[in-house]
CSV table of N, CA and C in Angstrom, one decimal:
chain,number,residue,atom,x,y,z
A,1,MET,N,-10.5,5.1,1.9
A,1,MET,CA,-10.2,5.7,3.2
A,1,MET,C,-11.1,6.9,3.4
A,2,THR,N,-11.6,7.1,4.6
A,2,THR,CA,-12.4,8.2,4.9
A,2,THR,C,-11.7,9.3,5.6
A,3,ASP,N,-10.5,9.1,6.1
A,3,ASP,CA,-9.7,10.1,6.8
A,3,ASP,C,-9.0,11.0,5.8
A,4,GLN,N,-9.7,11.9,5.2
A,4,GLN,CA,-9.1,12.8,4.2
A,4,GLN,C,-8.8,14.1,4.9
A,5,HIS,N,-7.6,14.6,4.6
A,5,HIS,CA,-7.2,15.9,5.1
A,5,HIS,C,-5.9,16.3,4.3
A,6,HIS,N,-5.7,17.6,4.4
A,6,HIS,CA,-4.6,18.2,3.6
A,6,HIS,C,-3.6,18.9,4.5
A,7,HIS,N,-2.4,18.8,4.3
A,7,HIS,CA,-1.3,19.5,5.0
A,7,HIS,C,-0.5,20.4,4.0
A,8,PRO,N,0.1,21.5,4.5
A,8,PRO,CA,0.9,22.3,3.6
A,8,PRO,C,2.0,21.5,3.0
A,9,SER,N,2.5,20.4,3.6
A,9,SER,CA,3.6,19.7,3.0
A,9,SER,C,3.2,18.7,1.8
A,10,HIS,N,1.9,18.6,1.6
A,10,HIS,CA,1.5,17.6,0.6
A,10,HIS,C,2.0,18.0,-0.8
A,11,PRO,N,2.0,19.2,-1.2
A,11,PRO,CA,2.7,19.5,-2.5
A,11,PRO,C,4.1,19.2,-2.6
A,12,GLN,N,4.8,19.4,-1.5
A,12,GLN,CA,6.3,19.0,-1.4
A,12,GLN,C,6.4,17.5,-1.5
A,13,ILE,N,5.6,16.8,-0.8
A,13,ILE,CA,5.6,15.3,-0.9
A,13,ILE,C,5.3,14.8,-2.3
A,14,THR,N,4.3,15.4,-2.9
A,14,THR,CA,3.9,15.0,-4.3
A,14,THR,C,5.1,15.3,-5.2
A,15,ALA,N,5.8,16.4,-5.1
A,15,ALA,CA,6.9,16.7,-5.9
A,15,ALA,C,8.0,15.6,-5.7
A,16,ARG,N,8.3,15.2,-4.5
A,16,ARG,CA,9.3,14.2,-4.2
A,16,ARG,C,8.9,12.9,-4.9
A,17,LEU,N,7.6,12.5,-4.8
A,17,LEU,CA,7.2,11.3,-5.3
A,17,LEU,C,7.2,11.3,-6.9
A,18,LYS,N,6.9,12.4,-7.4
A,18,LYS,CA,7.0,12.6,-8.9
A,18,LYS,C,8.4,12.4,-9.3
A,19,ARG,N,9.3,13.0,-8.5
A,19,ARG,CA,10.8,12.8,-8.8
A,19,ARG,C,11.2,11.4,-8.8
A,20,ALA,N,10.7,10.7,-7.8
A,20,ALA,CA,11.0,9.2,-7.6
A,20,ALA,C,10.4,8.5,-8.8
A,21,HIS,N,9.2,8.8,-9.2
A,21,HIS,CA,8.5,8.2,-10.4
A,21,HIS,C,9.4,8.4,-11.6
A,22,GLY,N,9.9,9.6,-11.8
A,22,GLY,CA,10.8,9.8,-13.0
A,22,GLY,C,12.1,9.0,-12.9
A,23,HIS,N,12.7,8.9,-11.7
A,23,HIS,CA,13.9,8.1,-11.6
A,23,HIS,C,13.5,6.6,-11.9
A,24,LEU,N,12.4,6.2,-11.4
A,24,LEU,CA,12.0,4.8,-11.6
A,24,LEU,C,11.8,4.5,-13.1
A,25,ALA,N,11.2,5.4,-13.8
A,25,ALA,CA,11.0,5.2,-15.2
A,25,ALA,C,12.3,5.1,-15.9
A,26,LYS,N,13.3,5.9,-15.4
A,26,LYS,CA,14.6,5.9,-16.0
A,26,LYS,C,15.3,4.6,-15.7
A,27,VAL,N,15.1,4.0,-14.5
A,27,VAL,CA,15.7,2.7,-14.2
A,27,VAL,C,15.2,1.7,-15.2
A,28,ILE,N,13.9,1.7,-15.4
A,28,ILE,CA,13.3,0.7,-16.3
A,28,ILE,C,13.8,0.8,-17.7
A,29,SER,N,13.9,2.0,-18.2
A,29,SER,CA,14.5,2.2,-19.5
A,29,SER,C,15.9,1.8,-19.6
A,30,MET,N,16.7,2.1,-18.5
A,30,MET,CA,18.1,1.7,-18.5
A,30,MET,C,18.2,0.2,-18.5
A,31,LEU,N,17.4,-0.5,-17.8
A,31,LEU,CA,17.4,-2.0,-17.8
A,31,LEU,C,17.1,-2.5,-19.2
A,32,GLU,N,16.1,-1.9,-19.8
A,32,GLU,CA,15.7,-2.4,-21.1
A,32,GLU,C,16.8,-2.1,-22.2
A,33,ALA,N,17.6,-1.0,-21.9
A,33,ALA,CA,18.7,-0.6,-22.8
A,33,ALA,C,20.0,-1.3,-22.4
A,34,GLU,N,19.9,-2.2,-21.4
A,34,GLU,CA,21.1,-2.9,-20.9
A,34,GLU,C,22.3,-1.9,-20.5
A,35,ALA,N,21.9,-0.9,-19.7
A,35,ALA,CA,22.9,0.0,-19.2
A,35,ALA,C,23.7,-0.6,-18.1
A,36,SER,N,24.8,0.0,-17.7
A,36,SER,CA,25.7,-0.6,-16.7
A,36,SER,C,25.0,-0.7,-15.4
A,37,CYS,N,25.4,-1.7,-14.7
A,37,CYS,CA,24.8,-2.0,-13.3
A,37,CYS,C,25.0,-0.8,-12.4
A,38,THR,N,26.2,-0.2,-12.5
A,38,THR,CA,26.5,0.9,-11.6
A,38,THR,C,25.6,2.1,-11.9
A,39,GLN,N,25.3,2.4,-13.1
A,39,GLN,CA,24.4,3.5,-13.4
A,39,GLN,C,23.0,3.1,-13.0
A,40,ILE,N,22.6,1.9,-13.1
A,40,ILE,CA,21.2,1.5,-12.7
A,40,ILE,C,21.1,1.6,-11.2
A,41,ALA,N,22.2,1.1,-10.5
A,41,ALA,CA,22.2,1.1,-9.0
A,41,ALA,C,22.1,2.6,-8.5
A,42,GLN,N,22.8,3.5,-9.2
A,42,GLN,CA,22.7,4.9,-8.8
A,42,GLN,C,21.3,5.5,-9.0
A,43,GLN,N,20.6,5.1,-10.0
A,43,GLN,CA,19.3,5.6,-10.2
A,43,GLN,C,18.3,4.9,-9.2
A,44,LEU,N,18.5,3.7,-8.9
A,44,LEU,CA,17.7,3.0,-7.9
A,44,LEU,C,17.9,3.7,-6.5
A,45,HIS,N,19.1,4.1,-6.2
A,45,HIS,CA,19.4,4.8,-5.0
A,45,HIS,C,18.7,6.1,-4.9
A,46,ALA,N,18.6,6.8,-6.0
A,46,ALA,CA,17.9,8.0,-6.1
A,46,ALA,C,16.4,7.8,-5.9
A,47,VAL,N,15.8,6.7,-6.4
A,47,VAL,CA,14.4,6.4,-6.2
A,47,VAL,C,14.2,6.2,-4.7
A,48,GLU,N,15.0,5.3,-4.1
A,48,GLU,CA,14.9,5.0,-2.6
A,48,GLU,C,15.0,6.3,-1.8
A,49,LYS,N,15.9,7.1,-2.1
A,49,LYS,CA,16.1,8.3,-1.3
A,49,LYS,C,14.9,9.3,-1.4
A,50,ALA,N,14.4,9.4,-2.6
A,50,ALA,CA,13.2,10.3,-2.8
A,50,ALA,C,12.0,9.8,-2.1
A,51,ILE,N,11.8,8.5,-2.1
A,51,ILE,CA,10.6,7.9,-1.4
A,51,ILE,C,10.8,8.0,0.1
A,52,THR,N,12.0,7.7,0.6
A,52,THR,CA,12.3,7.8,2.0
A,52,THR,C,12.1,9.2,2.5
A,53,ASN,N,12.6,10.2,1.8
A,53,ASN,CA,12.4,11.6,2.2
A,53,ASN,C,11.0,12.0,2.2
A,54,ALA,N,10.2,11.6,1.2
A,54,ALA,CA,8.8,11.9,1.1
A,54,ALA,C,8.1,11.3,2.4
A,55,LYS,N,8.4,10.0,2.7
A,55,LYS,CA,7.8,9.4,3.8
A,55,LYS,C,8.1,10.1,5.1
A,56,LYS,N,9.4,10.5,5.3
A,56,LYS,CA,9.8,11.3,6.5
A,56,LYS,C,9.0,12.6,6.7
A,57,VAL,N,8.9,13.3,5.6
A,57,VAL,CA,8.1,14.6,5.6
A,57,VAL,C,6.7,14.3,6.0
A,58,LEU,N,6.1,13.3,5.4
A,58,LEU,CA,4.7,13.0,5.7
A,58,LEU,C,4.5,12.6,7.2
A,59,ILE,N,5.3,11.7,7.7
A,59,ILE,CA,5.2,11.3,9.1
A,59,ILE,C,5.5,12.4,10.0
A,60,HIS,N,6.5,13.2,9.8
A,60,HIS,CA,6.8,14.4,10.7
A,60,HIS,C,5.7,15.4,10.6
A,61,ASP,N,5.1,15.6,9.5
A,61,ASP,CA,4.0,16.5,9.3
A,61,ASP,C,2.8,16.0,10.1
A,62,HIS,N,2.5,14.7,10.0
A,62,HIS,CA,1.4,14.1,10.7
A,62,HIS,C,1.6,14.3,12.2
A,63,ILE,N,2.8,14.0,12.7
A,63,ILE,CA,3.1,14.2,14.1
A,63,ILE,C,2.9,15.6,14.6
A,64,ASP,N,3.3,16.6,13.7
A,64,ASP,CA,3.2,18.0,14.1
A,64,ASP,C,1.8,18.5,14.0
A,65,HIS,N,1.0,18.0,13.1
A,65,HIS,CA,-0.3,18.6,12.9
A,65,HIS,C,-1.5,17.8,13.3
A,66,CYS,N,-1.3,16.5,13.4
A,66,CYS,CA,-2.5,15.6,13.6
A,66,CYS,C,-2.6,15.1,15.1
A,67,LEU,N,-1.4,15.1,15.7
A,67,LEU,CA,-1.4,14.7,17.1
A,67,LEU,C,-1.6,16.0,18.0
A,68,ASP,N,-2.7,16.2,18.6
A,68,ASP,CA,-3.1,17.4,19.3
A,68,ASP,C,-2.2,17.6,20.5
A,69,PRO,N,-1.4,18.7,20.6
A,69,PRO,CA,-0.5,18.9,21.7
A,69,PRO,C,-1.2,19.2,23.0
A,70,ASP,N,-2.5,19.7,22.9
A,70,ASP,CA,-3.3,20.0,24.1
A,70,ASP,C,-4.0,18.8,24.7
A,71,MET,N,-3.9,17.7,24.0
A,71,MET,CA,-4.6,16.5,24.5
A,71,MET,C,-3.6,15.5,24.9
A,72,PRO,N,-4.0,14.6,25.8
A,72,PRO,CA,-3.0,13.5,26.1
A,72,PRO,C,-2.7,12.8,24.8
A,73,VAL,N,-1.5,12.3,24.7
A,73,VAL,CA,-1.0,11.7,23.4
A,73,VAL,C,-1.8,10.4,23.2
A,74,ASP,N,-2.3,10.3,22.0
A,74,ASP,CA,-2.9,9.1,21.5
A,74,ASP,C,-1.8,8.1,21.1
A,75,MET,N,-1.4,7.3,22.1
A,75,MET,CA,-0.3,6.4,21.8
A,75,MET,C,-0.5,5.4,20.7
A,76,GLN,N,-1.7,5.0,20.5
A,76,GLN,CA,-2.0,4.1,19.4
A,76,GLN,C,-1.7,4.8,18.1
A,77,ASP,N,-2.2,6.0,17.9
A,77,ASP,CA,-2.0,6.7,16.7
A,77,ASP,C,-0.5,7.0,16.5
A,78,PHE,N,0.2,7.4,17.6
A,78,PHE,CA,1.6,7.7,17.6
A,78,PHE,C,2.4,6.4,17.2
A,79,ARG,N,2.1,5.3,17.8
A,79,ARG,CA,2.8,4.0,17.5
A,79,ARG,C,2.5,3.6,16.0
A,80,GLU,N,1.3,3.8,15.6
A,80,GLU,CA,0.9,3.4,14.2
A,80,GLU,C,1.7,4.2,13.2
A,81,ILE,N,1.8,5.5,13.3
A,81,ILE,CA,2.5,6.3,12.3
A,81,ILE,C,4.0,6.1,12.4
A,82,THR,N,4.6,6.0,13.6
A,82,THR,CA,6.1,5.9,13.8
A,82,THR,C,6.6,4.6,13.4
A,83,LYS,N,5.8,3.5,13.3
A,83,LYS,CA,6.4,2.3,12.9
A,83,LYS,C,6.9,2.3,11.4
A,84,TYR,N,6.5,3.3,10.7
A,84,TYR,CA,6.9,3.5,9.3
A,84,TYR,C,8.2,4.3,9.2
A,85,LEU,N,8.7,4.8,10.3
A,85,LEU,CA,10.0,5.6,10.2
A,85,LEU,C,11.1,4.7,9.9
């Protein structure tokens, strides 16, 4: 991709994704150790929540910083990013 840019939220998003990565590694080890399904489901829920929250922060940040409020709204860009909400 050539559209490289950085937002203040990127470290927060990275932290959320690292947390999800840790939870996912835990899920894998729990499956291998034959942990209870309830415990595994709880960890999977944590993975989903961390990823969902990271995605929301990214999309909201894009809307706030990449869609120029002084210009007519680029509906294509807006539609493209909001389809992931």
